[in-house]
Coordinates of C-alpha atoms in Angstrom, one line a residue:
Chain A
M1 CA -14.7 -29.7 2.1
T2 CA -12.5 -30.7 5.1
H3 CA -10.3 -32.4 2.6
Y4 CA -10.0 -29.1 0.6
I5 CA -9.2 -27.1 3.7
L6 CA -6.5 -29.5 4.7
R7 CA -5.0 -29.4 1.2
R8 CA -4.9 -25.6 1.2
L9 CA -3.3 -25.6 4.7
I10 CA -0.6 -28.0 3.5
Y11 CA -0.1 -25.8 0.4
A12 CA 0.4 -22.9 2.7
I13 CA 3.4 -24.4 4.4
P14 CA 5.9 -23.9 1.5
L15 CA 4.7 -20.4 1.3
L16 CA 5.4 -19.8 5.0
I17 CA 8.9 -21.4 4.6
L18 CA 9.7 -19.2 1.7
V19 CA 8.6 -16.1 3.5
S20 CA 10.7 -17.1 6.5
I21 CA 13.7 -17.7 4.3
I22 CA 13.4 -14.3 2.6
V23 CA 13.0 -12.5 5.9
F24 CA 15.8 -14.4 7.7
F25 CA 18.3 -13.8 4.9
L26 CA 17.3 -10.1 4.6
I27 CA 17.9 -9.6 8.2
S28 CA 21.1 -11.5 8.4
L29 CA 22.4 -9.0 5.8
A30 CA 22.3 -6.3 8.5
P31 CA 25.9 -5.2 9.2
G32 CA 26.9 -6.0 12.7
G33 CA 23.8 -8.1 13.0
P34 CA 22.7 -9.4 16.4
M35 CA 26.2 -8.7 17.9
A36 CA 26.2 -5.0 17.2
A37 CA 24.8 -4.2 20.6
F38 CA 27.6 -6.2 22.3
E39 CA 30.4 -4.7 20.3
E40 CA 29.5 -1.2 21.7
N41 CA 29.4 -2.5 25.2
P42 CA 32.7 -1.2 27.0
N43 CA 32.4 -4.0 29.6
L44 CA 33.0 -6.7 27.0
T45 CA 36.4 -7.5 25.6
P46 CA 36.7 -8.6 22.0
E47 CA 37.3 -12.2 23.3
D48 CA 34.0 -12.0 25.2
V49 CA 32.3 -11.0 21.9
V50 CA 33.8 -14.0 20.1
R51 CA 32.8 -16.3 23.0
L52 CA 29.3 -15.0 22.9
E53 CA 29.2 -15.4 19.1
E54 CA 30.1 -19.1 19.6
E55 CA 27.6 -19.5 22.3
F56 CA 24.8 -18.0 20.1
G57 CA 26.0 -20.1 17.1
L58 CA 26.6 -17.0 15.0
N59 CA 29.9 -18.2 13.6
Q60 CA 28.1 -21.0 11.8
P61 CA 27.2 -20.9 8.1
I62 CA 23.9 -19.1 7.4
Y63 CA 21.9 -22.2 6.4
V64 CA 22.8 -23.9 9.7
R65 CA 21.6 -20.8 11.5
Y66 CA 18.4 -20.7 9.5
W67 CA 17.7 -24.3 10.2
K68 CA 18.2 -23.8 13.9
W69 CA 16.1 -20.7 13.9
A70 CA 13.3 -22.4 11.9
Q71 CA 13.2 -25.3 14.3
R72 CA 12.8 -23.0 17.2
I73 CA 10.1 -21.0 15.3
A74 CA 8.2 -24.3 14.7
V75 CA 8.0 -25.1 18.4
G76 CA 7.0 -21.6 19.4
D77 CA 10.3 -20.2 20.6
W78 CA 10.5 -17.0 18.7
G79 CA 13.3 -15.4 20.6
Y80 CA 13.5 -12.2 22.6
S81 CA 13.2 -8.5 21.8
N82 CA 16.5 -6.8 21.6
V83 CA 15.1 -3.8 23.4
T84 CA 12.6 -4.9 26.0
H85 CA 14.0 -8.5 26.4
Q86 CA 10.5 -9.8 26.5
P87 CA 9.6 -12.9 24.4
V88 CA 8.7 -11.9 20.9
L89 CA 5.4 -13.9 20.9
K90 CA 4.4 -12.2 24.2
E91 CA 5.0 -8.7 22.7
I92 CA 3.1 -9.6 19.6
G93 CA 0.3 -11.3 21.6
H94 CA -0.3 -8.1 23.5
R95 CA -0.9 -6.1 20.4
L96 CA -2.5 -8.5 18.0
P97 CA -6.0 -8.2 19.4
N98 CA -5.9 -4.4 19.1
T99 CA -4.8 -4.6 15.5
L100 CA -7.5 -7.1 14.7
Q101 CA -10.1 -5.0 16.4
L102 CA -9.2 -2.0 14.3
M103 CA -8.9 -4.0 11.1
V104 CA -12.2 -5.9 11.4
V105 CA -14.3 -2.9 12.3
A106 CA -12.7 -0.7 9.6
F107 CA -12.9 -3.4 6.9
S108 CA -16.5 -4.2 7.7
I109 CA -17.4 -0.5 7.3
T110 CA -15.5 -0.4 4.0
L111 CA -17.4 -3.3 2.6
L112 CA -20.8 -2.1 3.9
I113 CA -20.3 1.2 2.1
A114 CA -18.4 0.1 -1.0
I115 CA -20.4 -2.9 -2.1
P116 CA -23.9 -1.3 -2.0
I117 CA -22.6 1.8 -3.7
G118 CA -20.9 -0.2 -6.4
L119 CA -24.1 -2.3 -6.9
Y120 CA -26.4 0.7 -7.0
S121 CA -24.0 2.5 -9.4
A122 CA -24.1 -0.4 -11.8
L123 CA -27.8 -0.8 -11.7
H124 CA -28.2 2.9 -12.5
Q125 CA -25.4 3.2 -15.0
Y126 CA -24.7 6.7 -16.2
S127 CA -27.1 8.2 -13.7
L128 CA -26.1 11.2 -11.6
F129 CA -25.5 8.9 -8.7
D130 CA -23.2 6.7 -10.8
H131 CA -21.2 9.7 -12.0
V132 CA -20.7 11.1 -8.5
A133 CA -19.9 7.7 -7.0
T134 CA -17.4 6.9 -9.7
F135 CA -15.7 10.3 -9.3
F136 CA -15.5 9.7 -5.5
A137 CA -14.1 6.2 -6.1
F138 CA -11.3 7.7 -8.1
V139 CA -10.7 10.3 -5.4
G140 CA -10.7 7.6 -2.8
Q141 CA -8.2 5.5 -4.7
A142 CA -5.8 8.4 -5.0
I143 CA -5.9 9.7 -1.5
P144 CA -2.8 8.6 0.4
I145 CA -4.4 7.3 3.6
F146 CA -1.7 8.6 5.9
W147 CA -2.5 12.1 4.6
F148 CA -6.2 11.4 5.1
G149 CA -5.4 10.5 8.7
L150 CA -3.6 13.8 9.3
I151 CA -6.5 15.7 7.7
L152 CA -8.9 13.9 10.1
I153 CA -6.8 15.0 13.0
I154 CA -6.7 18.6 11.9
I155 CA -10.4 18.8 11.5
F156 CA -11.8 16.7 14.3
N157 CA -9.1 17.0 16.9
V158 CA -7.7 20.5 16.3
W159 CA -10.2 22.7 14.6
L160 CA -13.5 21.4 16.0
N161 CA -13.6 22.0 19.7
N162 CA -16.3 21.0 22.1
P163 CA -17.0 24.0 24.4
V164 CA -16.7 22.7 27.9
S165 CA -17.6 25.8 29.8
P166 CA -21.1 27.4 29.1
N167 CA -19.8 31.0 29.2
H168 CA -17.9 30.3 26.0
G169 CA -21.1 30.2 24.1
F170 CA -21.3 28.0 21.1
A171 CA -17.7 27.4 20.1
W172 CA -17.7 24.8 17.3
S173 CA -14.9 25.7 14.9
H174 CA -12.8 28.1 16.8
F175 CA -10.1 27.4 14.3
T176 CA -7.7 28.0 17.2
Q177 CA -7.4 26.0 20.4
C178 CA -8.9 27.8 23.3
A179 CA -7.8 27.0 26.9
D180 CA -11.0 25.3 28.1
C181 CA -12.1 23.7 24.9
K182 CA -11.6 20.0 24.5
P183 CA -11.2 18.4 21.1
L184 CA -14.4 17.0 19.5
L185 CA -12.7 13.6 19.0
P186 CA -9.6 12.2 20.6
G187 CA -6.6 12.1 18.2
G188 CA -4.6 9.2 19.6
G189 CA -4.5 6.1 21.8
M190 CA -7.2 3.6 22.7
A191 CA -8.4 5.4 25.9
P192 CA -8.0 8.8 27.6
Y193 CA -4.5 9.3 29.0
G194 CA -4.0 7.7 32.3
V195 CA -7.3 5.8 32.3
D196 CA -6.8 2.1 32.8
D197 CA -10.4 1.0 32.6
P198 CA -12.2 3.1 29.9
T199 CA -15.9 3.0 29.5
L200 CA -17.4 1.6 26.3
W201 CA -18.2 5.2 25.2
Q202 CA -14.6 6.3 25.7
R203 CA -13.4 3.3 23.7
L204 CA -15.8 4.1 20.8
Q205 CA -14.7 7.7 20.8
H206 CA -11.1 6.7 20.4
M207 CA -12.0 4.3 17.6
I208 CA -13.8 6.8 15.4
L209 CA -10.9 8.6 13.7
P210 CA -8.5 5.6 13.3
V211 CA -11.4 3.4 12.0
T212 CA -12.4 6.2 9.5
M213 CA -8.9 6.5 8.3
L214 CA -8.4 2.7 7.8
A215 CA -11.9 2.3 6.3
M216 CA -10.7 4.6 3.5
F217 CA -8.3 1.9 2.4
G218 CA -9.8 0.1 -0.5
M219 CA -13.0 2.0 -0.5
G220 CA -12.6 3.4 -4.0
T221 CA -11.1 0.2 -5.4
Y222 CA -13.9 -2.1 -4.1
T223 CA -16.6 0.3 -5.2
R224 CA -15.2 0.3 -8.8
Y225 CA -14.8 -3.5 -8.8
M226 CA -18.3 -4.1 -7.5
R227 CA -19.7 -1.8 -10.2
G228 CA -17.6 -3.4 -12.9
Q229 CA -18.5 -6.9 -11.9
T230 CA -22.2 -6.1 -11.6
L231 CA -22.1 -4.6 -15.1
E232 CA -20.6 -7.9 -16.3
V233 CA -23.3 -10.1 -14.9
I234 CA -26.3 -7.8 -15.5
Y235 CA -26.5 -8.5 -19.2
Q236 CA -26.2 -12.3 -18.8
D237 CA -28.9 -14.6 -20.1
Y238 CA -29.8 -15.9 -16.7
I239 CA -30.7 -12.4 -15.6
R240 CA -32.9 -12.0 -18.6
T241 CA -34.5 -15.4 -17.9
A242 CA -35.1 -14.4 -14.3
R243 CA -36.8 -11.2 -15.4
S244 CA -38.9 -12.8 -18.1
K245 CA -40.3 -15.4 -15.8
G246 CA -41.7 -12.5 -13.8
L247 CA -39.4 -12.5 -10.8
P248 CA -39.6 -9.2 -8.9
E249 CA -36.7 -6.9 -9.6
R250 CA -35.6 -7.0 -6.0
L251 CA -35.1 -10.8 -6.2
V252 CA -33.4 -10.6 -9.6
V253 CA -30.9 -8.2 -8.2
M254 CA -30.3 -9.8 -4.8
R255 CA -30.5 -13.5 -5.7
H256 CA -29.0 -13.5 -9.2
A257 CA -27.0 -10.4 -9.9
F258 CA -25.6 -9.6 -6.5
K259 CA -24.3 -13.1 -5.6
N260 CA -22.7 -13.6 -9.0
A261 CA -21.0 -10.2 -9.0
L262 CA -19.8 -10.6 -5.4
A263 CA -17.8 -13.8 -6.0
P264 CA -14.9 -12.3 -8.1
V265 CA -14.9 -9.2 -5.9
I266 CA -14.1 -11.4 -2.9
T267 CA -11.0 -12.7 -4.7
I268 CA -9.8 -9.2 -5.3
I269 CA -10.3 -8.2 -1.7
A270 CA -8.4 -11.3 -0.5
L271 CA -5.5 -10.3 -2.7
D272 CA -5.6 -6.9 -1.2
L273 CA -5.3 -8.1 2.4
P274 CA -1.5 -7.6 2.7
G275 CA -2.2 -4.0 1.8
L276 CA -4.7 -3.7 4.7
F277 CA -2.0 -4.7 7.1
G278 CA 0.1 -1.9 5.7
G279 CA -2.8 0.5 6.1
A280 CA -3.1 -0.6 9.7
L281 CA 0.6 0.2 10.2
F282 CA 0.0 3.8 9.1
T283 CA -3.1 4.1 11.1
E284 CA -1.6 2.8 14.3
T285 CA 1.5 5.0 13.8
I286 CA -0.5 8.2 13.3
F287 CA -3.1 7.5 16.1
S288 CA -0.7 5.9 18.6
W289 CA -2.9 2.8 18.5
P290 CA -1.1 0.1 20.5
G291 CA -1.2 -2.6 17.8
M292 CA 1.2 -4.7 15.8
G293 CA 1.8 -2.1 13.1
R294 CA 3.0 0.5 15.6
L295 CA 5.1 -2.2 17.3
F296 CA 6.7 -2.9 13.9
Y297 CA 7.3 0.8 13.3
R298 CA 9.0 1.3 16.7
S299 CA 11.0 -1.9 16.3
A300 CA 12.2 -0.7 12.9
Q301 CA 13.4 2.5 14.4
R302 CA 15.3 0.7 17.2
G303 CA 16.7 -2.1 14.9
D304 CA 14.9 -4.7 17.0
Y305 CA 15.3 -7.5 14.4
P306 CA 13.7 -10.5 16.3
L307 CA 10.5 -8.5 16.7
L308 CA 10.6 -7.4 13.0
M309 CA 10.9 -11.0 11.9
G310 CA 8.2 -12.2 14.3
I311 CA 5.7 -9.6 13.0
V312 CA 6.3 -10.3 9.4
M313 CA 5.9 -14.0 10.1
I314 CA 2.6 -13.5 12.0
N315 CA 1.4 -11.3 9.1
A316 CA 2.2 -14.0 6.6
V317 CA 0.2 -16.5 8.7
L318 CA -2.8 -14.2 9.0
I319 CA -2.8 -13.5 5.3
I320 CA -2.8 -17.2 4.5
I321 CA -5.7 -17.8 6.9
F322 CA -7.7 -14.9 5.5
N323 CA -7.0 -16.1 2.0
L324 CA -8.4 -19.5 2.9
L325 CA -11.5 -17.9 4.4
A326 CA -11.9 -15.9 1.1
D327 CA -11.6 -19.1 -0.9
L328 CA -14.3 -20.8 1.3
S329 CA -16.7 -17.9 0.9
Y330 CA -16.1 -18.0 -2.8
A331 CA -17.1 -21.6 -2.8
Y332 CA -20.2 -20.8 -0.9
L333 CA -21.2 -18.0 -3.3
D334 CA -20.3 -19.9 -6.5
P335 CA -21.6 -23.5 -6.3
R336 CA -20.1 -24.3 -9.7
I337 CA -16.8 -24.6 -7.9
R338 CA -16.2 -28.0 -6.4
Y339 CA -13.4 -28.8 -4.1
D340 CA -13.2 -32.5 -4.1
Chain B
M1 CA -6.5 7.7 -33.9
A2 CA -5.6 6.7 -30.4
W3 CA -4.9 10.3 -29.7
Q4 CA -8.3 11.3 -31.0
Q5 CA -9.8 8.8 -28.5
F6 CA -7.7 10.0 -25.6
R7 CA -8.6 13.6 -26.3
H8 CA -12.2 12.8 -25.8
H9 CA -11.6 11.4 -22.3
Q10 CA -12.2 14.6 -20.4
M11 CA -10.7 13.5 -17.1
A12 CA -7.7 12.1 -18.7
M13 CA -7.1 15.4 -20.4
V14 CA -7.5 17.3 -17.1
G15 CA -5.1 14.8 -15.5
S16 CA -2.5 15.4 -18.3
I17 CA -2.7 19.1 -17.8
I18 CA -2.3 18.9 -14.0
L19 CA 0.6 16.5 -14.3
G20 CA 2.1 18.6 -17.0
L21 CA 2.0 21.7 -14.8
L22 CA 3.5 19.7 -11.9
I23 CA 6.4 18.4 -14.0
F24 CA 6.9 21.9 -15.4
G25 CA 7.1 23.3 -11.9
A26 CA 9.4 20.6 -10.7
I27 CA 11.8 21.3 -13.6
F28 CA 11.8 25.1 -13.6
V29 CA 11.4 25.7 -9.8
S30 CA 14.9 27.1 -9.6
V31 CA 14.0 29.7 -12.2
F32 CA 10.8 31.1 -10.7
S33 CA 11.4 30.6 -7.0
P34 CA 13.7 33.1 -5.2
Y35 CA 14.0 30.7 -2.2
S36 CA 16.3 27.8 -1.5
P37 CA 14.8 24.4 -0.7
T38 CA 17.3 23.7 2.1
D39 CA 18.5 27.0 3.6
S40 CA 16.6 27.8 6.7
S41 CA 15.4 31.3 7.5
L42 CA 14.7 31.4 11.2
R43 CA 12.9 34.7 11.1
E44 CA 10.1 33.3 8.9
R45 CA 9.3 30.1 10.8
R46 CA 5.8 28.5 10.6
E47 CA 4.3 31.3 8.6
P48 CA 0.8 30.5 7.2
P49 CA 0.2 30.9 3.5
S50 CA 0.7 34.5 2.3
I51 CA 1.6 36.4 -0.9
Q52 CA 5.3 35.9 -0.2
H53 CA 4.9 32.2 0.7
P54 CA 1.8 30.9 -1.2
M55 CA 1.9 27.6 0.8
G56 CA 3.4 29.0 4.0
T57 CA 6.8 28.1 5.5
D58 CA 8.0 25.1 7.6
T59 CA 9.5 24.8 11.0
L60 CA 12.9 26.1 9.7
G61 CA 11.4 29.0 7.8
R62 CA 11.8 27.4 4.4
D63 CA 9.3 28.3 1.6
L64 CA 7.0 25.3 1.4
M65 CA 6.0 25.8 -2.3
T66 CA 9.7 25.8 -3.3
R67 CA 10.3 22.7 -1.3
I68 CA 7.2 21.0 -2.8
F69 CA 8.4 21.5 -6.3
Y70 CA 12.0 20.4 -5.5
G71 CA 10.3 17.5 -3.7
G72 CA 8.3 16.8 -6.8
R73 CA 11.5 16.2 -8.7
I74 CA 12.5 13.5 -6.2
S75 CA 9.1 11.9 -5.8
L76 CA 8.3 11.8 -9.5
S77 CA 11.8 10.5 -10.4
I78 CA 11.5 7.8 -7.8
G79 CA 8.0 6.8 -9.1
L80 CA 9.3 6.7 -12.7
G81 CA 12.7 5.0 -11.9
A82 CA 11.1 2.3 -9.7
T83 CA 8.5 1.6 -12.3
L84 CA 11.0 1.3 -15.1
L85 CA 12.9 -1.2 -13.0
G86 CA 9.7 -3.1 -12.0
V87 CA 8.5 -3.2 -15.6
F88 CA 11.9 -4.5 -16.8
I89 CA 11.9 -7.3 -14.2
G90 CA 8.2 -8.0 -14.8
I91 CA 8.7 -8.3 -18.6
F92 CA 11.6 -10.6 -18.1
I93 CA 9.9 -12.9 -15.6
G94 CA 6.5 -12.8 -17.4
S95 CA 7.9 -13.6 -20.8
M96 CA 10.0 -16.4 -19.6
A97 CA 7.1 -18.0 -17.8
G98 CA 4.6 -17.5 -20.6
Y99 CA 6.9 -18.4 -23.4
Y100 CA 8.6 -21.5 -22.0
G101 CA 5.6 -22.7 -19.9
G102 CA 5.9 -26.0 -18.0
K103 CA 8.2 -26.1 -15.0
T104 CA 9.6 -22.6 -15.7
D105 CA 6.1 -21.2 -15.6
E106 CA 5.2 -23.1 -12.5
I107 CA 8.3 -21.9 -10.5
L108 CA 8.1 -18.3 -11.7
M109 CA 4.4 -18.0 -11.0
R110 CA 4.8 -19.5 -7.5
L111 CA 7.4 -16.8 -7.0
T112 CA 5.0 -14.2 -8.1
D113 CA 2.3 -15.5 -5.8
L114 CA 4.8 -15.4 -3.0
F115 CA 5.6 -11.7 -3.7
L116 CA 1.9 -10.9 -3.9
S117 CA 1.1 -12.5 -0.5
L118 CA 4.0 -10.7 1.2
P119 CA 3.1 -7.7 3.4
R120 CA 4.7 -5.1 1.1
I121 CA 5.2 -2.1 3.3
F122 CA 6.7 -4.3 6.0
L123 CA 9.3 -5.7 3.7
L124 CA 10.0 -2.2 2.3
I125 CA 10.7 -0.9 5.7
I126 CA 13.1 -3.8 6.5
M127 CA 14.9 -3.4 3.2
A128 CA 15.1 0.4 3.8
I129 CA 16.7 0.1 7.2
L130 CA 19.2 -2.4 5.9
L131 CA 19.9 -0.3 2.9
R132 CA 20.8 2.7 5.2
Q133 CA 23.8 0.8 6.5
V134 CA 25.2 0.0 3.1
E135 CA 27.8 2.4 1.7
I136 CA 27.2 2.4 -2.0
P137 CA 27.5 5.9 -3.4
I138 CA 24.9 5.6 -6.2
L139 CA 22.3 4.3 -3.8
K140 CA 23.2 7.0 -1.2
A141 CA 22.9 10.0 -3.5
N142 CA 20.1 12.5 -2.7
G143 CA 19.3 11.1 0.7
D144 CA 19.1 7.5 -0.3
M145 CA 17.1 8.2 -3.4
G146 CA 18.9 5.5 -5.5
G147 CA 18.3 2.9 -2.8
I148 CA 14.6 3.6 -2.6
I149 CA 14.3 3.3 -6.3
L150 CA 16.0 -0.1 -6.1
I151 CA 13.8 -1.5 -3.3
L152 CA 10.5 -0.2 -4.8
G153 CA 11.5 -1.6 -8.2
L154 CA 12.3 -5.0 -6.6
L155 CA 8.8 -5.2 -5.1
S156 CA 6.7 -3.8 -8.0
W157 CA 7.1 -6.2 -10.9
T158 CA 4.4 -8.7 -10.0
S159 CA 1.4 -7.2 -11.8
V160 CA 3.4 -6.7 -15.0
A161 CA 4.8 -10.2 -14.8
R162 CA 1.3 -11.7 -14.6
L163 CA 0.1 -9.5 -17.4
V164 CA 3.0 -10.3 -19.8
R165 CA 2.7 -14.0 -19.0
G166 CA -1.0 -14.0 -19.9
Q167 CA -0.3 -12.2 -23.2
F168 CA 2.5 -14.6 -24.1
L169 CA 0.4 -17.6 -23.3
S170 CA -2.2 -16.6 -25.9
L171 CA 0.1 -15.0 -28.4
K172 CA 2.6 -17.8 -28.7
E173 CA -0.1 -20.1 -30.3
K174 CA -0.8 -17.5 -33.0
E175 CA 0.1 -18.1 -36.6
F176 CA 2.6 -15.3 -36.9
V177 CA 4.7 -16.9 -34.1
E178 CA 4.3 -20.3 -35.7
S179 CA 5.6 -19.0 -39.0
A180 CA 8.5 -17.2 -37.4
R181 CA 9.4 -20.5 -35.8
T182 CA 9.2 -22.5 -39.1
I183 CA 11.6 -20.1 -40.8
G184 CA 14.0 -20.9 -37.9
A185 CA 13.9 -17.7 -35.8
S186 CA 15.6 -18.1 -32.4
H187 CA 13.7 -18.1 -29.1
S188 CA 15.1 -14.7 -28.2
R189 CA 14.1 -13.3 -31.6
I190 CA 10.6 -14.6 -31.3
I191 CA 10.3 -13.3 -27.8
F192 CA 11.6 -9.8 -28.4
K193 CA 10.9 -9.2 -32.0
H194 CA 7.6 -10.9 -32.5
I195 CA 5.6 -11.4 -29.3
L196 CA 6.8 -8.6 -27.0
P197 CA 5.9 -5.7 -29.3
N198 CA 2.3 -7.0 -29.4
T199 CA 2.0 -6.8 -25.6
A200 CA 3.1 -3.1 -25.5
T201 CA -0.4 -1.7 -25.0
P202 CA -1.4 -3.4 -21.8
I203 CA 2.1 -2.9 -20.4
I204 CA 1.9 0.8 -21.1
V205 CA -1.4 1.1 -19.2
A206 CA -0.1 -1.1 -16.3
A207 CA 3.1 0.9 -16.1
T208 CA 1.3 4.2 -16.0
L209 CA -0.8 3.0 -13.0
L210 CA 2.4 1.5 -11.4
V211 CA 4.0 5.0 -11.4
A212 CA 1.1 6.2 -9.2
R213 CA 1.4 3.2 -6.9
N214 CA 5.2 3.7 -6.5
I215 CA 4.7 7.4 -5.7
I216 CA 2.3 6.5 -2.9
S217 CA 4.7 3.8 -1.7
E218 CA 7.7 6.2 -1.7
S219 CA 5.7 8.9 0.2
G220 CA 4.4 6.3 2.7
L221 CA 7.9 5.1 3.4
S222 CA 9.3 8.6 3.6
F223 CA 6.4 9.6 5.8
L224 CA 7.4 6.9 8.3
G225 CA 10.9 8.2 8.2
F226 CA 12.4 5.2 6.4
G227 CA 12.5 6.6 2.9
V228 CA 14.4 9.6 1.4
Q229 CA 16.3 11.3 4.2
P230 CA 16.1 15.1 4.9
P231 CA 17.2 17.7 4.0
T232 CA 16.4 16.3 0.5
P233 CA 12.7 17.1 0.3
T234 CA 10.1 14.6 -0.9
W235 CA 6.4 14.9 -0.4
G236 CA 6.5 12.0 2.0
N237 CA 9.2 13.3 4.3
M238 CA 7.7 16.8 4.3
L239 CA 4.5 15.1 5.7
N240 CA 6.7 13.4 8.3
A241 CA 8.1 16.7 9.5
A242 CA 4.6 18.2 9.5
Q243 CA 3.1 15.5 11.8
D244 CA 3.6 17.2 15.1
E245 CA 3.1 20.7 13.7
M246 CA -0.3 19.8 12.5
R247 CA -1.5 18.9 15.9
K248 CA -0.6 22.5 16.9
G249 CA -2.9 23.7 14.2
N250 CA -0.2 24.5 11.5
W251 CA -2.3 22.7 8.8
W252 CA -0.5 24.0 5.7
M253 CA 2.7 22.0 6.4
A254 CA 0.8 18.7 6.0
F255 CA -2.0 19.9 3.7
F256 CA 0.0 20.9 0.6
P257 CA 2.5 18.0 0.3
G258 CA -0.3 15.5 0.7
L259 CA -2.4 17.5 -1.8
M260 CA 0.5 17.1 -4.3
I261 CA 0.6 13.4 -3.8
F262 CA -3.2 13.2 -4.3
L263 CA -3.2 15.4 -7.4
T264 CA -0.4 13.4 -9.0
V265 CA -1.9 10.0 -8.3
I266 CA -5.4 10.9 -9.4
S267 CA -4.0 12.5 -12.6
I268 CA -2.0 9.5 -13.4
N269 CA -4.9 7.2 -12.7
Y270 CA -7.2 9.1 -15.0
I271 CA -4.5 9.2 -17.7
G272 CA -4.1 5.4 -17.3
D273 CA -7.9 5.1 -17.7
G274 CA -7.9 7.3 -20.8
L275 CA -5.0 5.3 -22.2
R276 CA -6.8 2.0 -21.7
D277 CA -9.8 3.3 -23.5
A278 CA -7.8 4.9 -26.3
L279 CA -5.5 2.0 -26.9
D280 CA -8.2 -0.7 -26.7
P281 CA -8.1 -2.3 -30.1
R282 CA -11.6 -3.7 -29.7
K283 CA -13.0 -0.2 -29.5
V284 CA -13.9 0.8 -33.1
K285 CA -14.3 4.5 -33.6

């Protein structure tokens, strides 16, 4: 197994190099490039700009620049943000845990809902439950998650108000904002404004809407995959064998059908991971969640290329790691696969 | 016969009707709407839905329904255009890989894997901000519409490429290809005249679903402000403009554009589902 993991890690290296080449060349296409900021600076003469260009090595051919850049990336020197002048790795390091927190919680909820529903749907094919679930899976697949996020804000942050003062009476659903009503759920940030050390309850409250939004990503798709895969295995001979030797239905489903149906679903989910990072980008932007996606969004607005490149590279690394984890869980679920 | 099948798929029929109405509205909006999609009317700002403005008005007093149908023109055209480009690239790469096999296949499939493991929306954003600084008229038209079609197309060929490759791998061993080869048909003739027509069915289904995906991508990109630029309306950039308004309780500005994206995508997905059932040759009716 260790051998297999090592081989996969080595296989990931060319992928990372290719990603870095694509991103580097894309960004070097930017007109003005890294010198644009200096050219607008009235304190610098054109000679100064040329001198700086030489100092930064920008007058060299692009493959030389890429090679130098790649060497620095390899030793952990990822450059500095154009805007804040902080090291890129430090900026990303601040936000990465927030993004992972959001993604892991949301993704676990997605799977905990989608997989049982898909399984149950398939076991009760053409039942009312199956029809309703399939319809909602189609709906879930078609809802743009950024729109879903906006709808969540309208409902839970704008329309539903928690009456603070008792003389207001019961004021759920005022449909307008009243002066002393506070929103049922916060619509942005990780903690109340100005609070440095939020309580666990405050943190949880701030997580509800963004997590709900991100959990919507893939919900419909995974439900349908799980249903489809279960239907594939449920008519196999080994299921009939298990039933005919008198195994209780619960065991037939859990031990034989579920595990065999899950394995291919995991592959699909792993392939979907880059999309989940995209989903996090939308979620963080809408809910001002201080994560990597929002950092990317702001860097894109400001043309902060070193940060943009850094974030894409980190994403690529994370995607490779998650894919590896998916492969390993696949091996665990499907013992027919040997990795020697 | 395929049509008979398709007609029995209820949801696909409902989807076709909804999509048909949307396309009809997008084409004839200038005939039935008295409002302009871009001229502001400061006296009618932020009006909730009413008889005069069935979907309300936006922050500049423009009729939202009019803008939605004009936006539909742009959003649907981008979805279609990007898909055509993507399918074209996908067919090319997939057929090369599947037909020639060996090293060609290895390299092209590695490339496909690479594109699949890239964080798509991040690359789209980078390409979009770079694109904005390029001065090529055809890409700049309609608030960068051409450019958005280009970058979406460049990133949406992978699924088609894999599909076509798979089809080619199995079809190239078939007898009819063998006989074409023995009578001396050239490679390009075998690829385009003999194998490709046989892969049409799955490509049509995949392309249909790809249109929906590209519409979502475009609206996402425009929602973040990196897609089609105002005043050209698309469903995505209307949502972008509505973001702050919605926190003030002006729900209609975000609700209707998003509803249009949702209706379009779910209709296309059901149509794709219906097509798959209808065109499935294994299904005997």
